[in-house]
Amino acid sequence: MEKVVIIGGGYAGIYALRELVKNKNIKITLIDKHTFHNLQPEVYDLIANKSNIADVTIDLTTLCLGFNHNYLEYKNLKVRKIDQESKKIFTEEEEIVEFDYLIMAAGTRTFFPPQIPGLNNAHDIKKLHWAMFFKQSFENQLFKKIQDEAKKCDDTHIVVVGAGLSGVEIAAEMAYNSKMFFQRGNFSCDNLKISLVSSSDTILPGLTPELISISHKRLKSLGINVITNTKLQKCEDGYAHLSNGTKIYNSFLIFTGGVEANKITEELDVSKNPKGQIIVNEFMQSDKDPKIFAIGDAAEIKNKKGEIMPPNVTIARISGTNAGKNILRMIDKKKLVKCDPKLDGILIALGGKYAAGNIADLFHVKGRIAYEIKKYVFSSYRKPLLGLIKTGYSKLKKMA
């Protein structure tokens, strides 16, 4: 029986799994150090009190039980070493997992440049536990302001460094959430400030000028101070020192300035880019071993024009599905299918029930309609998974 192992239960890993389970005669093992699939694009709703933990996670144990497959298992393990020659995965828990085919889907994490002193104190909201910590700290900060407002009303400043999708969305949600908080309570101490710092000459570099313009206007309307062409130089004594010569005293500093591949990829003797992402061919295979695949954020994926695709859910879906199909085709000794990654478009949450988007490079949308489209896209992904975990939960209860 062929053994297929997926390392990483994120979007790409789940899409690969959904393909692999179509073959009932292979053994599939999903390994993840977390017990849940984090629905990362929706974490901003969690911070803004529009959802709870159950809304932004999918339990991996019940998910795997929900699939109709007798040889599928989920293992909550932390990978320590991968031996390509013996095809064995060694874990911190001293459990060894063997494989014939391996899919690397461990994703990326926020890269904190070591040359920026003091940056190790910044928050990485890509990780759910830090998002929860930040949510609680943010709410405590708001409570402290209204608690002390009669005696003093000190400025509270939050600095978000990095004006890509993550930075723009979190800044917008925080600004909207605090604005509604003060309006609802009619509190006098309404002086929370948010600064968004971009090293580029604009926010959202690489996106269409119209989408950038819509987003920039929305951020300004929320009172966000947008600073462009500026880099963070150091964090010291509660101050963010910027390359334009200014320094900002802040209660929180969130860094979203870049990503790097999960350290697990270092264990593999395959070609990687400077970010540590595995370079793959048009079949999602690594260059030195055709039975080792990489997908989603863990891979450097190019389209037919040779352009590197951005890390997002669409590319995770396309690459994960393609890798799953190709492994099944390899097992059946069939010709592999080339991956043709294309973006369906992009949708950006901009606080409250307001979003902006570019749909398949055909037209732009903004406001409530863009927000509803974004929610529909998320629901389309989450709904079938909810059905699976419900089935898995029922199975688990019967086994107990």
XYZ file of C-alpha atoms in Angstrom:
400
model
C 0.000 0.000 0.000
C 1.424 3.388 -1.053
C 1.992 5.830 1.810
C 1.368 9.544 1.258
C 2.239 12.086 3.950
C 1.125 15.727 4.038
C 3.050 18.036 6.367
C 0.823 21.002 7.144
C -2.939 21.210 7.617
C -3.465 24.667 6.140
C -5.419 25.608 3.023
C -3.059 23.920 0.549
C -2.725 20.760 2.640
C -6.502 20.430 3.002
C -7.061 20.835 -0.742
C -4.441 18.140 -1.435
C -6.127 15.874 1.113
C -9.518 16.323 -0.552
C -8.030 14.939 -3.770
C -6.046 12.102 -2.209
C -9.037 10.603 -0.376
C -10.547 9.750 -3.776
C -8.189 6.736 -3.810
C -9.408 4.404 -1.060
C -6.416 2.078 -1.375
C -3.594 4.339 -0.213
C -2.502 5.271 3.289
C -2.684 9.011 3.947
C -1.147 10.715 6.972
C -1.689 14.394 7.757
C 0.897 15.813 10.172
C 0.522 19.176 11.875
C 1.909 20.555 15.130
C -1.442 22.287 15.646
C -4.732 20.516 16.305
C -6.650 22.879 14.039
C -6.661 24.407 10.568
C -6.399 28.165 11.052
C -8.626 30.115 8.664
C -6.064 32.914 8.532
C -7.967 35.451 6.370
C -10.767 35.495 8.948
C -8.577 36.132 12.004
C -9.156 39.862 11.570
C -12.850 39.270 12.263
C -11.821 37.514 15.472
C -9.773 40.510 16.580
C -12.657 42.812 15.686
C -15.136 40.759 17.760
C -17.156 39.707 14.705
C -16.411 36.016 15.284
C -15.041 33.574 17.859
C -12.385 30.841 17.795
C -14.843 28.223 16.514
C -15.523 30.438 13.485
C -11.863 30.706 12.430
C -10.651 27.135 13.042
C -11.361 23.659 11.682
C -10.556 20.751 14.006
C -8.146 18.395 12.205
C -9.043 15.268 14.203
C -12.745 15.385 13.366
C -12.005 16.610 9.829
C -9.954 13.503 9.022
C -12.547 11.261 10.656
C -15.198 12.910 8.495
C -13.681 11.702 5.239
C -14.883 8.309 4.047
C -11.426 6.730 4.013
C -10.230 3.760 6.072
C -6.520 4.562 5.813
C -6.467 8.255 6.649
C -4.973 9.432 9.932
C -4.097 12.752 11.491
C -1.048 13.000 13.731
C -0.495 15.947 16.040
C 3.301 15.932 15.806
C 6.152 18.408 15.401
C 8.540 17.418 12.611
C 12.198 17.439 13.603
C 13.950 15.798 10.669
C 13.135 14.405 7.221
C 15.359 11.635 5.827
C 14.899 11.613 2.068
C 16.974 8.492 1.528
C 15.122 6.256 3.967
C 11.853 8.147 3.395
C 11.261 8.632 7.111
C 10.022 11.610 9.100
C 11.369 12.001 12.636
C 9.365 14.011 15.146
C 9.941 15.742 18.482
C 7.609 13.172 20.013
C 10.038 10.422 18.844
C 7.441 8.936 16.522
C 8.683 7.944 13.065
C 6.400 8.272 10.045
C 7.311 6.572 6.762
C 6.311 7.821 3.319
C 6.475 6.972 -0.371
C 5.177 10.381 -1.424
C 5.578 13.599 0.560
C 3.662 16.867 0.245
C 5.232 19.875 1.942
C 2.430 22.244 2.897
C 3.823 23.786 6.080
C 3.303 27.339 4.836
C 5.188 30.438 5.894
C 5.635 32.555 8.971
C 6.306 36.236 9.509
C 9.942 37.110 8.892
C 11.444 39.399 11.522
C 14.646 40.907 10.020
C 17.448 40.404 12.556
C 19.052 43.698 11.505
C 16.169 45.654 13.110
C 16.983 45.902 16.844
C 14.113 45.233 19.228
C 11.803 43.749 16.603
C 11.562 40.515 18.582
C 8.991 42.258 20.780
C 6.596 42.809 17.859
C 3.390 40.793 17.491
C 2.905 38.131 14.799
C -0.861 37.886 14.355
C -0.545 35.133 11.723
C -0.348 32.760 14.680
C -3.724 32.248 16.313
C -2.452 32.369 19.906
C -0.789 35.741 19.220
C -3.952 36.982 17.532
C -5.871 36.052 20.686
C -3.251 37.730 22.869
C -3.404 40.869 20.751
C -7.227 40.881 20.786
C -7.238 40.725 24.586
C -4.463 43.311 24.925
C -6.225 45.655 22.503
C -9.480 45.382 24.460
C -7.628 45.906 27.748
C -6.053 49.028 26.273
C -9.475 50.393 25.336
C -10.817 49.572 28.802
C -7.845 51.303 30.443
C -8.546 54.436 28.422
C -12.166 54.728 29.558
C -11.209 53.731 33.115
C -8.779 56.647 33.391
C -10.481 59.152 31.095
C -11.630 61.499 33.883
C -8.076 61.807 35.271
C -5.990 61.632 32.119
C -6.435 60.945 28.453
C -3.023 59.906 27.176
C -2.579 59.127 23.514
C -2.616 55.444 22.638
C -0.733 54.647 19.453
C -0.599 51.364 17.544
C 1.964 50.971 14.771
C 1.487 48.458 11.960
C 4.663 47.940 9.924
C 4.088 46.506 6.461
C 1.307 47.675 4.139
C 0.603 44.506 2.201
C -2.709 42.684 2.544
C -2.168 41.621 6.160
C -1.054 45.050 7.352
C -3.844 46.935 5.599
C -6.578 44.556 6.798
C -5.514 44.500 10.445
C -5.067 48.303 10.564
C -8.512 48.825 9.035
C -10.262 46.389 11.384
C -8.612 47.866 14.477
C -9.455 51.426 13.433
C -13.075 50.553 12.677
C -13.473 48.526 15.863
C -12.112 51.291 18.111
C -14.169 53.940 16.299
C -17.389 51.993 16.902
C -16.346 51.323 20.500
C -15.998 55.012 21.355
C -19.097 56.030 19.424
C -21.273 53.369 21.043
C -20.217 54.397 24.533
C -19.857 58.133 23.806
C -16.536 58.065 25.651
C -14.629 61.339 25.760
C -11.170 59.782 25.673
C -11.340 59.043 21.953
C -7.718 59.516 20.922
C -6.486 56.087 19.852
C -4.191 56.476 16.855
C -3.067 53.925 14.301
C -0.132 54.376 11.939
C 0.476 52.120 8.949
C 4.071 52.148 7.713
C 4.989 51.093 4.166
C 8.528 50.811 2.811
C 7.090 51.234 -0.716
C 5.798 54.450 -2.248
C 2.257 53.163 -1.790
C 0.208 50.662 0.180
C -0.613 47.253 -1.316
C 2.329 47.210 -3.770
C 1.667 45.132 -6.866
C -2.100 45.605 -6.882
C -4.056 47.701 -9.372
C -3.919 51.509 -9.001
C -7.714 51.643 -8.584
C -7.709 49.066 -5.783
C -4.865 50.914 -4.072
C -6.777 54.198 -4.373
C -10.014 52.735 -2.966
C -8.143 51.172 -0.038
C -6.116 54.302 0.685
C -9.243 56.470 0.828
C -10.918 53.994 3.173
C -7.926 53.942 5.528
C -7.810 57.735 5.618
C -11.557 57.888 6.360
C -10.925 55.608 9.348
C -8.334 58.073 10.656
C -5.312 55.874 9.945
C -2.024 57.690 9.457
C -0.499 56.157 6.315
C 3.271 56.605 6.093
C 4.949 55.582 2.807
C 8.547 55.349 1.559
C 9.614 54.681 5.144
C 11.269 51.765 6.878
C 11.356 50.680 10.495
C 14.928 51.036 11.761
C 14.656 49.950 15.395
C 12.289 49.459 18.317
C 13.555 50.878 21.589
C 11.975 51.893 24.910
C 8.478 51.748 23.466
C 9.391 53.855 20.422
C 9.370 52.852 16.772
C 12.249 54.656 15.060
C 11.557 55.267 11.374
C 13.889 56.007 8.461
C 12.220 59.394 7.857
C 13.711 60.594 11.139
C 10.547 60.367 13.236
C 9.864 58.133 16.204
C 6.476 56.997 17.433
C 5.718 55.984 20.997
C 3.432 52.983 20.764
C 1.475 50.579 22.922
C 1.728 47.832 20.299
C 3.806 47.238 17.229
C 2.567 44.687 14.705
C 5.023 43.598 12.035
C 3.710 42.248 8.727
C 6.712 43.213 6.604
C 7.558 39.875 5.066
C 7.422 36.096 5.240
C 9.767 33.126 5.191
C 9.090 29.437 4.698
C 8.616 27.177 7.683
C 11.965 25.949 9.007
C 10.982 22.355 8.165
C 11.889 23.020 4.525
C 15.533 23.333 5.570
C 15.520 19.585 6.203
C 15.119 18.804 2.516
C 17.895 18.622 -0.065
C 15.938 20.406 -2.797
C 16.248 23.794 -4.488
C 14.824 26.729 -2.531
C 14.548 30.478 -3.013
C 15.971 33.076 -0.568
C 12.732 32.908 1.482
C 13.234 29.167 1.977
C 10.306 28.246 -0.261
C 10.766 25.054 -2.286
C 11.111 25.684 -6.023
C 8.699 23.413 -7.882
C 8.025 22.520 -11.511
C 4.681 22.710 -13.324
C 3.570 19.502 -11.581
C 4.349 20.847 -8.075
C 7.363 18.512 -7.769
C 10.731 19.407 -6.243
C 13.751 19.237 -8.540
C 15.705 16.410 -6.870
C 12.928 14.012 -5.987
C 9.763 13.678 -8.130
C 7.937 12.090 -5.189
C 8.415 15.173 -2.997
C 5.858 17.888 -3.736
C 5.493 21.412 -2.326
C 2.323 23.507 -2.399
C 0.804 26.745 -1.159
C 2.991 29.226 0.672
C 5.708 26.588 1.176
C 6.471 26.629 -2.556
C 7.681 29.073 -5.180
C 4.967 28.614 -7.796
C 5.098 30.151 -11.275
C 2.427 30.574 -13.911
C 2.867 29.801 -17.598
C 4.503 33.205 -18.156
C 7.148 32.403 -15.549
C 5.754 34.921 -13.052
C 5.940 34.012 -9.357
C 2.458 33.750 -7.910
C 1.620 35.528 -4.628
C 0.901 33.431 -1.536
C -2.870 33.380 -1.078
C -5.831 31.019 -0.742
C -6.458 30.802 -4.496
C -2.933 29.613 -5.217
C -3.126 27.240 -2.233
C -6.283 25.709 -3.706
C -4.882 25.331 -7.214
C -1.483 23.963 -6.172
C -2.874 21.662 -3.466
C -5.477 20.177 -5.793
C -2.884 19.719 -8.542
C -0.390 17.949 -6.256
C -3.076 15.606 -4.944
C -4.190 14.717 -8.470
C -0.629 14.164 -9.677
C 0.267 11.817 -6.841
C -2.793 9.714 -7.652
C -1.787 9.772 -11.314
C 1.775 8.721 -10.461
C 0.430 5.802 -8.432
C -1.793 4.811 -11.375
C 1.142 5.350 -13.791
C -0.717 8.040 -15.725
C 0.569 11.204 -17.350
C 0.845 14.131 -14.919
C -1.276 17.264 -15.259
C 0.404 20.670 -15.425
C -0.592 23.299 -12.910
C -1.885 26.542 -14.413
C -2.223 28.952 -11.497
C -4.407 31.991 -12.097
C -5.848 34.483 -9.652
C -9.647 34.666 -9.516
C -9.224 38.152 -8.152
C -8.515 39.697 -4.795
C -10.748 40.926 -1.967
C -9.542 43.081 0.912
C -11.385 43.531 4.224
C -11.300 47.217 5.127
C -13.107 47.414 8.438
C -16.701 46.651 9.354
C -18.867 45.559 6.446
C -16.667 47.296 3.904
C -14.254 45.659 1.493
C -12.641 46.301 -1.869
C -11.799 43.916 -4.631
C -10.600 43.265 -8.133
C -12.611 40.461 -9.745
C -10.566 38.443 -12.265
C -8.979 41.653 -13.601
C -12.353 42.528 -15.148
C -13.835 45.062 -12.718
C -13.485 46.513 -9.233
C -15.966 46.414 -6.391
C -16.089 48.257 -3.094
C -18.214 48.743 -0.025
C -20.900 46.369 1.245
C -21.142 44.374 -2.003
C -17.415 43.561 -1.911
C -17.781 42.544 1.732
C -20.661 40.182 0.893
C -18.686 38.617 -1.972
C -15.750 38.055 0.380
C -18.010 36.395 2.960
C -19.552 34.193 0.267
C -16.123 33.025 -0.938
C -15.117 32.172 2.623
C -18.414 30.382 3.283
C -18.000 28.330 0.083
C -14.708 26.997 1.428
C -15.779 26.534 5.043
C -19.236 24.992 4.538
C -18.120 21.569 3.185
C -15.457 21.354 5.891
C -18.097 21.990 8.551
C -20.051 19.053 7.150
C -16.970 16.846 7.404
C -16.122 17.796 10.984
C -19.754 17.271 11.990
C -19.605 13.744 10.535
C -16.230 13.182 12.161
C -17.498 14.386 15.526
C -20.413 11.922 15.354
C -17.981 9.097 14.579
C -15.748 10.141 17.465
C -18.669 10.072 19.913
C -19.685 6.584 18.760
C -16.091 5.372 19.261
C -15.942 6.769 22.805
